[in-house]
Coordinates of C-alpha atoms in Angstrom, one line a residue:
M1 CA -5.8 3.5 -3.5
R2 CA -2.8 2.9 -1.6
L3 CA -0.6 5.6 0.1
A4 CA 1.8 3.8 2.2
R5 CA 4.3 0.9 2.2
P6 CA 3.7 -1.9 -0.5
L7 CA 2.3 -4.7 1.5
I8 CA 2.8 -7.1 -1.3
V9 CA 6.5 -6.5 -1.8
Y10 CA 7.8 -6.9 -5.3
G11 CA 11.0 -5.0 -4.7
I12 CA 13.4 -8.0 -4.2
A13 CA 14.6 -7.5 -7.8
G14 CA 14.4 -10.2 -10.4
F15 CA 16.7 -12.7 -8.8
G16 CA 16.5 -16.0 -10.4
L17 CA 16.9 -14.5 -13.8
A18 CA 20.2 -15.6 -15.2
A19 CA 20.9 -12.2 -16.8
L20 CA 20.6 -10.3 -13.6
I21 CA 22.6 -12.8 -11.6
G22 CA 25.4 -12.6 -14.1
L23 CA 25.4 -8.8 -13.8
C24 CA 25.3 -9.0 -10.0
G25 CA 28.2 -11.4 -10.0
A26 CA 30.4 -8.5 -10.9
A27 CA 28.7 -6.3 -8.3
S28 CA 29.0 -8.9 -5.5
V29 CA 32.4 -7.6 -4.5
V30 CA 30.8 -4.2 -3.7
H31 CA 31.4 -3.7 0.0
E32 CA 29.7 -1.2 2.2
P33 CA 31.6 -0.4 5.4
E34 CA 30.2 -1.0 8.9
I35 CA 29.2 2.1 10.8
D36 CA 30.4 2.0 14.4
A37 CA 27.8 1.1 17.1
V38 CA 26.9 3.8 19.6
A39 CA 25.4 3.7 23.0
R40 CA 21.6 3.9 22.9
P41 CA 20.6 7.6 22.9
S42 CA 19.0 8.7 26.1
P43 CA 15.4 9.9 26.0
E44 CA 16.5 13.3 27.2
S45 CA 18.6 13.8 24.1
F46 CA 15.5 14.2 21.9
D47 CA 13.2 17.3 21.8
P48 CA 9.6 16.2 22.5
A49 CA 8.4 18.2 19.6
L50 CA 10.8 16.4 17.3
V51 CA 9.5 13.0 18.6
L52 CA 5.9 14.1 18.0
R53 CA 6.7 15.1 14.4
G54 CA 8.4 11.8 13.9
A55 CA 5.2 10.0 15.1
Q56 CA 3.3 11.9 12.4
L57 CA 5.8 11.1 9.7
A58 CA 5.9 7.4 10.7
S59 CA 2.1 7.3 10.4
V60 CA 2.4 8.7 6.9
G61 CA 4.9 6.0 6.1
D62 CA 2.7 3.3 7.7
C63 CA 5.9 1.9 9.4
V64 CA 4.1 0.1 12.2
V65 CA 2.2 -2.1 9.7
C66 CA 5.2 -3.8 8.1
H67 CA 7.3 -3.8 11.3
S68 CA 4.8 -5.5 13.6
S69 CA 3.8 -9.1 13.3
D70 CA 0.1 -9.9 13.7
S71 CA 0.5 -11.0 17.3
G72 CA 3.7 -9.1 18.2
R73 CA 4.8 -5.9 19.8
P74 CA 4.7 -2.7 17.7
Y75 CA 7.8 -2.1 15.6
A76 CA 9.4 -5.3 16.8
G77 CA 9.4 -6.8 13.3
S78 CA 9.0 -10.4 12.3
K79 CA 6.0 -9.7 10.0
A80 CA 5.9 -12.1 7.1
L81 CA 6.0 -10.2 3.8
P82 CA 5.1 -12.5 0.9
T83 CA 6.8 -11.7 -2.4
P84 CA 7.1 -13.4 -5.8
F85 CA 10.6 -14.6 -4.7
G86 CA 9.7 -16.1 -1.3
T87 CA 8.9 -14.7 2.1
L88 CA 10.8 -11.9 3.9
Y89 CA 10.4 -11.1 7.5
S90 CA 10.6 -7.5 8.6
D91 CA 13.3 -6.2 10.9
N92 CA 13.0 -5.1 14.5
V93 CA 13.2 -1.3 14.6
T94 CA 12.7 -0.8 18.3
P95 CA 15.7 0.6 20.2
D96 CA 16.8 -2.8 21.5
E97 CA 20.6 -2.8 21.3
K98 CA 20.9 -6.5 20.4
T99 CA 18.1 -7.2 18.0
G100 CA 16.9 -3.8 17.0
I101 CA 18.4 -0.4 16.2
G102 CA 19.3 0.8 19.7
N103 CA 23.0 1.0 18.8
W104 CA 22.5 2.7 15.5
S105 CA 23.7 6.3 15.1
F106 CA 21.6 8.7 13.0
P107 CA 24.1 8.3 10.0
A108 CA 23.5 4.6 10.1
F109 CA 19.8 5.0 10.1
Q110 CA 19.9 7.6 7.4
R111 CA 22.0 5.2 5.2
A112 CA 19.6 2.4 5.7
M113 CA 16.6 4.6 4.8
T114 CA 18.1 6.1 1.7
Q115 CA 20.6 3.6 0.4
G116 CA 19.3 0.3 1.8
V117 CA 22.4 -0.6 3.8
A118 CA 22.3 -1.8 7.4
R119 CA 24.7 -0.6 10.1
D120 CA 26.8 -3.6 9.6
G121 CA 27.2 -2.9 5.9
S122 CA 24.8 -5.6 4.7
H123 CA 22.4 -4.8 1.9
L124 CA 18.8 -4.5 2.7
Y125 CA 16.0 -5.9 0.5
P126 CA 13.8 -3.3 -1.2
A127 CA 10.9 -4.5 1.0
L128 CA 12.1 -1.4 2.8
P129 CA 11.1 1.1 0.1
Y130 CA 14.3 3.1 0.0
E131 CA 13.5 3.8 -3.6
H132 CA 11.1 6.4 -2.1
F133 CA 12.9 7.3 1.1
T134 CA 15.8 8.7 -0.9
H135 CA 13.5 11.7 -1.5
V136 CA 12.9 12.3 2.2
G137 CA 14.8 15.3 3.8
D138 CA 17.3 14.8 6.6
D139 CA 15.2 16.8 9.1
D140 CA 12.3 14.4 8.6
L141 CA 14.5 11.4 8.9
K142 CA 15.9 12.8 12.2
A143 CA 12.4 13.1 13.5
I144 CA 11.5 9.5 12.6
Y145 CA 14.8 8.4 14.1
A146 CA 13.9 10.2 17.4
F147 CA 10.4 8.7 17.4
L148 CA 11.8 5.1 17.0
M149 CA 14.4 5.6 19.6
M150 CA 11.7 6.6 22.1
R151 CA 9.8 3.3 21.5
Q152 CA 9.8 0.5 24.1
P153 CA 12.8 -1.7 23.3
V154 CA 11.8 -5.3 22.4
Q155 CA 14.3 -8.1 22.2
Q156 CA 13.2 -10.1 19.2
S157 CA 14.9 -11.4 16.1
P158 CA 13.0 -12.1 12.9
P159 CA 12.8 -15.6 11.5
E160 CA 15.2 -16.4 8.6
N161 CA 13.9 -15.3 5.2
D162 CA 12.4 -18.1 3.1
L163 CA 13.6 -17.1 -0.4
L164 CA 14.2 -19.1 -3.6
P165 CA 17.6 -20.8 -3.6
G166 CA 20.4 -18.3 -4.0
L167 CA 18.4 -15.2 -3.3
G168 CA 19.6 -14.9 0.2
F169 CA 23.0 -13.8 -1.0
R170 CA 22.6 -10.1 -0.2
P171 CA 25.5 -8.8 -2.3
L172 CA 23.3 -9.4 -5.3
L173 CA 21.2 -6.5 -4.1
A174 CA 24.1 -4.2 -5.0
G175 CA 23.5 -5.1 -8.6
W176 CA 19.8 -4.3 -8.3
K177 CA 20.6 -0.9 -6.8
L178 CA 23.0 -0.1 -9.6
L179 CA 20.1 -0.7 -12.0
F180 CA 17.2 0.9 -10.2
L181 CA 18.0 2.9 -7.1
R182 CA 18.0 6.6 -8.1
E183 CA 19.3 8.7 -5.2
T184 CA 17.6 12.1 -5.9
N185 CA 16.5 14.8 -3.5
F186 CA 12.9 16.0 -3.8
R187 CA 12.6 19.1 -5.9
P188 CA 9.4 21.1 -5.8
D189 CA 7.7 22.4 -8.9
A190 CA 8.0 26.2 -8.9
T191 CA 4.7 26.5 -10.9
Q192 CA 2.7 24.7 -8.3
S193 CA 1.4 25.8 -4.9
A194 CA 3.2 25.0 -1.6
E195 CA 0.4 22.7 -0.6
W196 CA 0.6 20.7 -3.9
A197 CA 4.4 20.5 -3.4
R198 CA 3.9 19.2 0.2
G199 CA 1.5 16.6 -1.1
K200 CA 3.9 15.4 -3.8
Y201 CA 6.7 15.2 -1.3
L202 CA 4.7 12.9 1.0
V203 CA 3.3 10.8 -1.9
D204 CA 6.7 10.3 -3.5
G205 CA 8.6 10.0 -0.3
L206 CA 7.4 8.6 3.0
G207 CA 4.0 7.7 1.7
H208 CA 5.7 5.6 -1.0
C209 CA 2.4 5.3 -2.8
G210 CA 4.0 4.1 -6.0
G211 CA 5.1 1.0 -4.2
C212 CA 1.6 -0.3 -4.7
H213 CA 0.0 2.0 -7.3
T214 CA 2.8 1.8 -9.9
P215 CA 3.4 -1.3 -12.0
R216 CA 6.7 -3.2 -11.7
N217 CA 9.0 -4.6 -14.2
L218 CA 10.2 -8.2 -14.4
L219 CA 13.1 -7.4 -12.0
G220 CA 10.7 -6.1 -9.3
A221 CA 11.4 -2.4 -9.7
E222 CA 8.8 0.3 -10.3
D223 CA 8.2 1.3 -13.9
H224 CA 8.6 5.0 -13.5
S225 CA 7.3 5.6 -17.0
A226 CA 3.9 4.5 -15.6
D227 CA 4.0 6.3 -12.3
L228 CA 0.8 5.8 -10.3
Q229 CA -0.9 4.0 -13.2
G230 CA -1.9 1.1 -11.0
G231 CA -0.2 -2.0 -9.5
L232 CA -0.7 -4.9 -7.2
A233 CA -0.7 -5.0 -3.4
E234 CA -1.1 -8.1 -1.2
G235 CA -3.2 -9.8 -3.9
W236 CA -5.4 -6.8 -4.5
I237 CA -5.3 -4.4 -7.4
A238 CA -4.1 -1.0 -6.4
P239 CA -6.0 1.2 -8.8
A240 CA -4.5 4.0 -10.9
L241 CA -4.2 7.3 -9.3
D242 CA -4.2 9.2 -12.5
A243 CA -6.8 10.1 -15.1
S244 CA -7.3 6.4 -15.8
N245 CA -8.7 5.7 -12.3
P246 CA -11.7 3.4 -12.8
S247 CA -14.1 4.9 -10.2
A248 CA -17.6 5.5 -11.5
N249 CA -17.9 8.5 -9.2
R250 CA -15.2 11.0 -9.9
W251 CA -12.9 11.9 -7.0
D252 CA -12.1 15.4 -5.9
T253 CA -10.0 16.9 -3.1
A254 CA -12.8 16.7 -0.6
S255 CA -13.7 13.1 -1.3
L256 CA -10.1 12.0 -1.3
F257 CA -9.5 13.7 2.0
E258 CA -12.6 12.1 3.5
Y259 CA -11.5 8.7 2.2
L260 CA -7.9 8.9 3.4
K261 CA -8.8 10.1 6.9
S262 CA -11.6 7.7 7.5
G263 CA -11.5 4.9 4.9
V264 CA -14.9 5.9 3.6
A265 CA -16.2 8.6 1.2
K266 CA -19.7 9.3 0.0
G267 CA -20.3 7.6 -3.3
H268 CA -17.2 5.4 -3.1
S269 CA -16.7 1.9 -1.6
A270 CA -14.8 1.6 1.7
A271 CA -11.0 1.1 1.9
A272 CA -10.4 -2.7 1.7
G273 CA -7.4 -5.0 1.7
P274 CA -4.1 -3.3 2.3
M275 CA -5.7 0.2 1.9
G276 CA -7.5 -0.3 5.2
P277 CA -4.4 0.0 7.4
V278 CA -3.3 3.0 5.3
A279 CA -6.4 4.9 6.1
E280 CA -6.2 3.9 9.7
G281 CA -2.7 5.3 9.9
L282 CA -3.6 8.5 8.1
S283 CA -6.5 9.0 10.6
R284 CA -3.8 10.0 13.1
V285 CA -2.0 12.4 10.7
E286 CA -2.6 16.1 10.8
D287 CA -5.4 17.3 8.5
A288 CA -3.0 19.7 6.7
D289 CA -0.8 16.9 5.5
V290 CA -3.6 14.6 4.4
H291 CA -5.3 17.5 2.6
A292 CA -2.0 18.2 0.8
I293 CA -1.8 14.6 -0.3
S294 CA -5.4 14.9 -1.5
V295 CA -4.6 18.0 -3.5
Y296 CA -1.7 16.4 -5.2
I297 CA -3.5 13.1 -6.1
N298 CA -6.5 15.1 -7.3
S299 CA -4.2 17.0 -9.7
R300 CA -2.9 13.7 -11.0
M301 CA -6.5 12.4 -11.6
H302 CA -7.6 15.6 -13.3
P303 CA -4.5 16.9 -15.1
Q304 CA -6.5 19.1 -17.5
N305 CA -8.1 21.0 -14.7
T306 CA -5.7 23.9 -14.1
S307 CA -7.2 24.8 -10.8
H308 CA -6.7 21.2 -9.5
E309 CA -10.1 21.5 -7.9
A310 CA -12.2 19.4 -10.1
T311 CA -15.7 18.8 -8.7
A312 CA -16.7 15.2 -8.0
A313 CA -19.2 13.8 -10.4
Q314 CA -21.7 11.2 -9.1
A315 CA -22.6 8.2 -11.1
V316 CA -26.2 7.4 -11.6
A317 CA -27.3 4.2 -9.7
E318 CA -28.1 1.5 -12.2
D319 CA -30.3 -1.6 -11.7
R320 CA -30.6 -3.7 -14.9
A321 CA -32.4 -6.5 -13.2
A322 CA -34.8 -6.8 -16.1
F323 CA -31.9 -7.4 -18.5
A324 CA -30.1 -10.0 -16.4
D325 CA -29.1 -13.2 -18.2
P326 CA -31.8 -15.8 -17.5
T327 CA -29.1 -18.4 -16.8
L328 CA -28.1 -16.4 -13.8
L329 CA -31.5 -16.4 -12.1
H330 CA -30.2 -18.9 -9.5
A331 CA -27.4 -16.5 -8.7
G332 CA -30.1 -13.8 -8.2
E333 CA -31.6 -15.9 -5.5
L334 CA -28.1 -16.3 -3.9
F335 CA -27.7 -12.5 -4.1
T336 CA -31.0 -12.0 -2.4
G337 CA -30.1 -14.3 0.5
A338 CA -26.4 -13.3 1.0
C339 CA -26.2 -9.7 -0.2
G340 CA -29.6 -8.2 -0.6
G341 CA -29.9 -7.0 3.0
C342 CA -27.2 -4.5 2.3
H343 CA -26.9 -4.2 -1.5
E344 CA -30.5 -4.5 -2.8
P345 CA -31.6 -1.1 -4.1
G346 CA -33.7 0.5 -1.3
A347 CA -32.4 -1.8 1.4
P348 CA -31.9 -0.1 4.8
M349 CA -28.1 -0.4 4.6
E350 CA -28.0 0.9 1.1
V351 CA -30.3 3.8 2.0
A352 CA -28.1 4.6 5.0
G353 CA -25.1 5.5 2.8
R354 CA -23.6 2.4 1.4
P355 CA -22.8 3.1 -2.2
P356 CA -24.8 1.4 -4.9
L357 CA -23.0 -1.5 -6.6
S358 CA -23.2 0.4 -9.9
S359 CA -20.6 2.9 -8.5
V360 CA -18.2 0.4 -6.8
S361 CA -14.9 0.5 -8.7
D362 CA -14.3 -3.2 -8.2
M363 CA -17.3 -4.1 -10.3
L364 CA -16.2 -1.9 -13.1
M365 CA -12.6 -3.1 -13.5
D366 CA -11.5 -5.3 -16.4
D367 CA -9.9 -7.6 -13.9
P368 CA -12.2 -9.2 -11.3
R369 CA -9.4 -9.7 -8.7
N370 CA -10.7 -7.0 -6.2
A371 CA -14.3 -8.1 -6.5
I372 CA -13.3 -11.6 -5.8
Q373 CA -11.1 -10.6 -2.8
A374 CA -13.9 -8.5 -1.4
V375 CA -16.2 -11.5 -1.4
L376 CA -13.6 -13.9 -0.1
Q377 CA -12.0 -11.7 2.6
G378 CA -14.8 -9.2 3.3
V379 CA -14.3 -5.6 4.1
T380 CA -13.6 -4.3 7.6
P381 CA -13.7 -0.5 8.1
P382 CA -10.5 1.0 9.3
S383 CA -12.4 2.9 11.9
R384 CA -15.4 2.0 14.0
K385 CA -17.7 3.7 11.6
G386 CA -18.1 2.7 8.0
P387 CA -19.5 -0.2 6.0
Y388 CA -18.7 -3.7 7.0
M389 CA -18.9 -6.8 4.8
P390 CA -18.4 -10.3 6.1
A391 CA -16.1 -12.7 4.5
F392 CA -17.7 -15.5 2.4
A393 CA -14.6 -17.7 1.9
N394 CA -15.9 -20.3 4.3
T395 CA -19.5 -20.2 3.2
L396 CA -19.6 -20.0 -0.6
T397 CA -17.9 -22.3 -3.1
D398 CA -15.8 -21.0 -6.0
Q399 CA -18.6 -21.6 -8.4
Q400 CA -21.2 -19.8 -6.2
I401 CA -18.9 -16.8 -5.9
A402 CA -18.3 -16.8 -9.6
D403 CA -22.1 -17.0 -10.3
L404 CA -22.8 -14.2 -7.8
L405 CA -20.2 -11.9 -9.3
A406 CA -21.4 -12.6 -12.8
Y407 CA -25.0 -11.7 -11.7
V408 CA -23.9 -8.5 -10.0
R409 CA -21.8 -7.4 -13.0
V410 CA -24.7 -7.9 -15.4
R411 CA -27.3 -6.4 -13.1
F412 CA -25.5 -3.3 -11.9
T413 CA -23.1 -2.4 -14.7
D414 CA -23.2 -2.4 -18.5
A415 CA -19.9 -4.4 -18.6
P416 CA -19.8 -8.0 -19.8
V417 CA -19.3 -10.9 -17.4
W418 CA -15.7 -11.6 -16.6
P419 CA -14.4 -14.8 -18.4
D420 CA -13.3 -17.9 -16.5
L421 CA -14.6 -16.5 -13.2
A422 CA -14.7 -19.8 -11.3
A423 CA -11.1 -20.6 -12.2
K424 CA -10.0 -17.1 -11.1
V425 CA -11.8 -17.4 -7.8
S426 CA -10.1 -20.8 -7.2
A427 CA -6.7 -19.4 -8.0
I428 CA -7.1 -16.3 -5.8
R429 CA -8.5 -18.4 -2.9
K430 CA -5.3 -20.6 -3.1
E431 CA -3.1 -17.4 -3.1
D432 CA -4.8 -16.2 0.0
A433 CA -4.2 -19.5 1.7
Q434 CA -0.4 -19.4 1.2

């Protein structure tokens, strides 16, 4: 699951497609006016309570993850964001007046968040998910603005974006917005509870969960007809958050809340890949808001349950070792050596709470991408507690990983072996190295 910014950013639009470029040629004359610079607001101008609320909302939006490079200062930008159209680098959103947003007024910040236009009038790439932020109320935007203006200023400019030829021409983004940006305020459903409405507001808005958990069209925009039906994030599959969710153990509000707050929930695998930082951010968010998110997602997963409080169903642990393909016996030996200490039924780590492999969603999916990524990259718990899995990218070959996953799939599920596994492992390993 993924509840925050889309860490693999598809939202640059389908530049490079001749049809869109032709359309955007007409839109390239669209000009957004510059908003006058202001003196950096003084810290005394912000109510401390407003700043604290902004900190909570920024954690829901996972802002620090995209706007901090791996070795840089928080919110100073320069993080590389790989996309199908090249690499973008995030902007500095500290209150530095030269390289950040220190001379931005609130109207300039509001326009950037909801319309994707910088203070100087230039169009911003939809790596900033303004598709979702258009649903965020002005009071919440003011709180986030206050929080950012209270950060430590850092003078740092991001590197130049490395995009396919022609895609750095920002007026093209005006055409993309004409096609896909829907500026609509959030409207609660009068038939639902206030908590459900709060959860939907956070999921659709600041949480921008659809950025990862909704598929995208060829032009890089979310397919709203398939809202929360699964997508791709940083090379990982972001599973569906509706009734088609592949989990063997059914989610309920309690397990969703536990997972979102800690990255771990009983009967489910730990948050991995881009979901790890989301859970880490949500661990700092007030329980009431995380519970509201859980209530809303639970209702999407169990739409026929009118109470929206479906009880989690636990899958029965399977071990089909006796039925394993004899040609995979060598992989069984590899499993014993590399994985058995944690994943062999009855092993101390498995008994201590690690979910059986028969209930791990990655092993049940039609696409092996997440299972491959988990073996290549490992799993690091977002908090100090939780299951840890080392990365095997440097110790196992593509063929060994393919054999290992084939063995696990046959032994612990009743699903067939994924086809062309070795080739898929090789392709994903190359993706990760880029």
